[in-house]
Amino acid sequence: MSETDPAPAASGAPSAEQGESLRRENEALKESMVEIKARMTERLVFSELKAEAIKAGIIDVDGLRLLDLSRVSLDEELRVQGAAHLVEDLRARKPWLFSASSSSTRAAAPPARDATPTRATEMSDAEYRVARAKLLRQQGF
């Protein structure tokens, strides 16, 4: 025991003061846990809505503040239900908040390469000499 904690009674049972203190601490912890759970649920729902909105092509995720979050819910396995439908409703009501649909990545596909080789008859003399020398080097000559 520390110096600030009073020693338990000789019978081992906590005193009335200690019992009341523990009850207050327990209630405070329960309230704190409820508050933290509510905040984490809100963050989970907002993250799912944000992912759905990005897939739908939202220009600015601040537009999600216009949504009524009470229309989405969490199931037993903490999956968000109704997020896609809510984002589609927002897209139908306020289309200026969205651009064309996109995937989750913003990188463009690389340009297609020309698959047909250039024919020797289509090359100039200088191009032919360079291509021939390159081919001979690759073959080990």
PDB file of N, CA and C in Angstrom, residues 39-55 61 64-65 69 78-84:
ATOM      1  N   ARG A  39     -17.240   7.681 -29.926  1.00  0.00           N
ATOM      2  CA  ARG A  39     -16.317   8.387 -30.817  1.00  0.00           C
ATOM      3  C   ARG A  39     -15.682   7.444 -31.831  1.00  0.00           C
ATOM      4  N   MET A  40     -15.312   6.248 -31.406  1.00  0.00           N
ATOM      5  CA  MET A  40     -14.709   5.277 -32.322  1.00  0.00           C
ATOM      6  C   MET A  40     -15.732   4.794 -33.352  1.00  0.00           C
ATOM      7  N   THR A  41     -16.958   4.617 -32.952  1.00  0.00           N
ATOM      8  CA  THR A  41     -18.007   4.229 -33.896  1.00  0.00           C
ATOM      9  C   THR A  41     -18.202   5.317 -34.935  1.00  0.00           C
ATOM     10  N   GLU A  42     -18.216   6.558 -34.499  1.00  0.00           N
ATOM     11  CA  GLU A  42     -18.366   7.688 -35.424  1.00  0.00           C
ATOM     12  C   GLU A  42     -17.200   7.738 -36.411  1.00  0.00           C
ATOM     13  N   ARG A  43     -15.990   7.509 -35.921  1.00  0.00           N
ATOM     14  CA  ARG A  43     -14.822   7.532 -36.810  1.00  0.00           C
ATOM     15  C   ARG A  43     -14.866   6.379 -37.803  1.00  0.00           C
ATOM     16  N   LEU A  44     -15.301   5.216 -37.357  1.00  0.00           N
ATOM     17  CA  LEU A  44     -15.409   4.067 -38.243  1.00  0.00           C
ATOM     18  C   LEU A  44     -16.424   4.329 -39.350  1.00  0.00           C
ATOM     19  N   VAL A  45     -17.566   4.873 -38.984  1.00  0.00           N
ATOM     20  CA  VAL A  45     -18.610   5.178 -39.966  1.00  0.00           C
ATOM     21  C   VAL A  45     -18.104   6.237 -40.949  1.00  0.00           C
ATOM     22  N   PHE A  46     -17.452   7.277 -40.441  1.00  0.00           N
ATOM     23  CA  PHE A  46     -16.960   8.338 -41.319  1.00  0.00           C
ATOM     24  C   PHE A  46     -15.886   7.807 -42.264  1.00  0.00           C
ATOM     25  N   SER A  47     -15.020   6.924 -41.777  1.00  0.00           N
ATOM     26  CA  SER A  47     -13.979   6.347 -42.640  1.00  0.00           C
ATOM     27  C   SER A  47     -14.589   5.525 -43.764  1.00  0.00           C
ATOM     28  N   GLU A  48     -15.612   4.754 -43.436  1.00  0.00           N
ATOM     29  CA  GLU A  48     -16.270   3.947 -44.464  1.00  0.00           C
ATOM     30  C   GLU A  48     -16.973   4.846 -45.483  1.00  0.00           C
ATOM     31  N   LEU A  49     -17.632   5.887 -44.997  1.00  0.00           N
ATOM     32  CA  LEU A  49     -18.285   6.833 -45.917  1.00  0.00           C
ATOM     33  C   LEU A  49     -17.258   7.526 -46.805  1.00  0.00           C
ATOM     34  N   LYS A  50     -16.124   7.873 -46.234  1.00  0.00           N
ATOM     35  CA  LYS A  50     -15.072   8.528 -47.001  1.00  0.00           C
ATOM     36  C   LYS A  50     -14.563   7.609 -48.109  1.00  0.00           C
ATOM     37  N   ALA A  51     -14.359   6.335 -47.784  1.00  0.00           N
ATOM     38  CA  ALA A  51     -13.898   5.380 -48.793  1.00  0.00           C
ATOM     39  C   ALA A  51     -14.934   5.225 -49.909  1.00  0.00           C
ATOM     40  N   GLU A  52     -16.201   5.129 -49.545  1.00  0.00           N
ATOM     41  CA  GLU A  52     -17.260   5.009 -50.551  1.00  0.00           C
ATOM     42  C   GLU A  52     -17.342   6.268 -51.408  1.00  0.00           C
ATOM     43  N   ALA A  53     -17.189   7.432 -50.778  1.00  0.00           N
ATOM     44  CA  ALA A  53     -17.273   8.691 -51.519  1.00  0.00           C
ATOM     45  C   ALA A  53     -16.112   8.834 -52.496  1.00  0.00           C
ATOM     46  N   ILE A  54     -14.926   8.412 -52.097  1.00  0.00           N
ATOM     47  CA  ILE A  54     -13.772   8.489 -52.990  1.00  0.00           C
ATOM     48  C   ILE A  54     -13.988   7.560 -54.181  1.00  0.00           C
ATOM     49  N   LYS A  55     -14.535   6.368 -53.926  1.00  0.00           N
ATOM     50  CA  LYS A  55     -14.844   5.455 -55.027  1.00  0.00           C
ATOM     51  C   LYS A  55     -15.874   6.072 -55.970  1.00  0.00           C
ATOM     52  N   VAL A  61     -13.928  15.794 -49.712  1.00  0.00           N
ATOM     53  CA  VAL A  61     -14.567  14.959 -48.693  1.00  0.00           C
ATOM     54  C   VAL A  61     -15.283  15.785 -47.633  1.00  0.00           C
ATOM     55  N   LEU A  64     -19.021  15.373 -47.194  1.00  0.00           N
ATOM     56  CA  LEU A  64     -19.629  14.318 -46.378  1.00  0.00           C
ATOM     57  C   LEU A  64     -20.298  14.871 -45.128  1.00  0.00           C
ATOM     58  N   ARG A  65     -19.956  16.066 -44.745  1.00  0.00           N
ATOM     59  CA  ARG A  65     -20.580  16.685 -43.562  1.00  0.00           C
ATOM     60  C   ARG A  65     -22.061  16.969 -43.808  1.00  0.00           C
ATOM     61  N   LEU A  69     -25.727  10.973 -40.698  1.00  0.00           N
ATOM     62  CA  LEU A  69     -25.062   9.739 -40.295  1.00  0.00           C
ATOM     63  C   LEU A  69     -25.987   8.787 -39.549  1.00  0.00           C
ATOM     64  N   LEU A  78     -19.217  -5.151 -36.784  1.00  0.00           N
ATOM     65  CA  LEU A  78     -18.726  -3.780 -36.972  1.00  0.00           C
ATOM     66  C   LEU A  78     -18.544  -3.398 -38.435  1.00  0.00           C
ATOM     67  N   ARG A  79     -19.381  -3.938 -39.307  1.00  0.00           N
ATOM     68  CA  ARG A  79     -19.399  -3.520 -40.712  1.00  0.00           C
ATOM     69  C   ARG A  79     -20.464  -2.444 -40.862  1.00  0.00           C
ATOM     70  N   VAL A  80     -20.133  -1.421 -41.628  1.00  0.00           N
ATOM     71  CA  VAL A  80     -21.046  -0.297 -41.824  1.00  0.00           C
ATOM     72  C   VAL A  80     -22.094  -0.689 -42.861  1.00  0.00           C
ATOM     73  N   GLN A  81     -23.334  -0.525 -42.511  1.00  0.00           N
ATOM     74  CA  GLN A  81     -24.455  -0.848 -43.400  1.00  0.00           C
ATOM     75  C   GLN A  81     -25.074   0.443 -43.925  1.00  0.00           C
ATOM     76  N   GLY A  82     -25.252   0.546 -45.224  1.00  0.00           N
ATOM     77  CA  GLY A  82     -25.928   1.685 -45.830  1.00  0.00           C
ATOM     78  C   GLY A  82     -25.023   2.800 -46.301  1.00  0.00           C
ATOM     79  N   ALA A  83     -23.699   2.643 -46.216  1.00  0.00           N
ATOM     80  CA  ALA A  83     -22.777   3.717 -46.614  1.00  0.00           C
ATOM     81  C   ALA A  83     -22.842   3.974 -48.117  1.00  0.00           C
ATOM     82  N   ALA A  84     -22.815   2.917 -48.905  1.00  0.00           N
ATOM     83  CA  ALA A  84     -22.829   3.085 -50.361  1.00  0.00           C
ATOM     84  C   ALA A  84     -24.125   3.748 -50.820  1.00  0.00           C
TER      85      ALA A  84
END
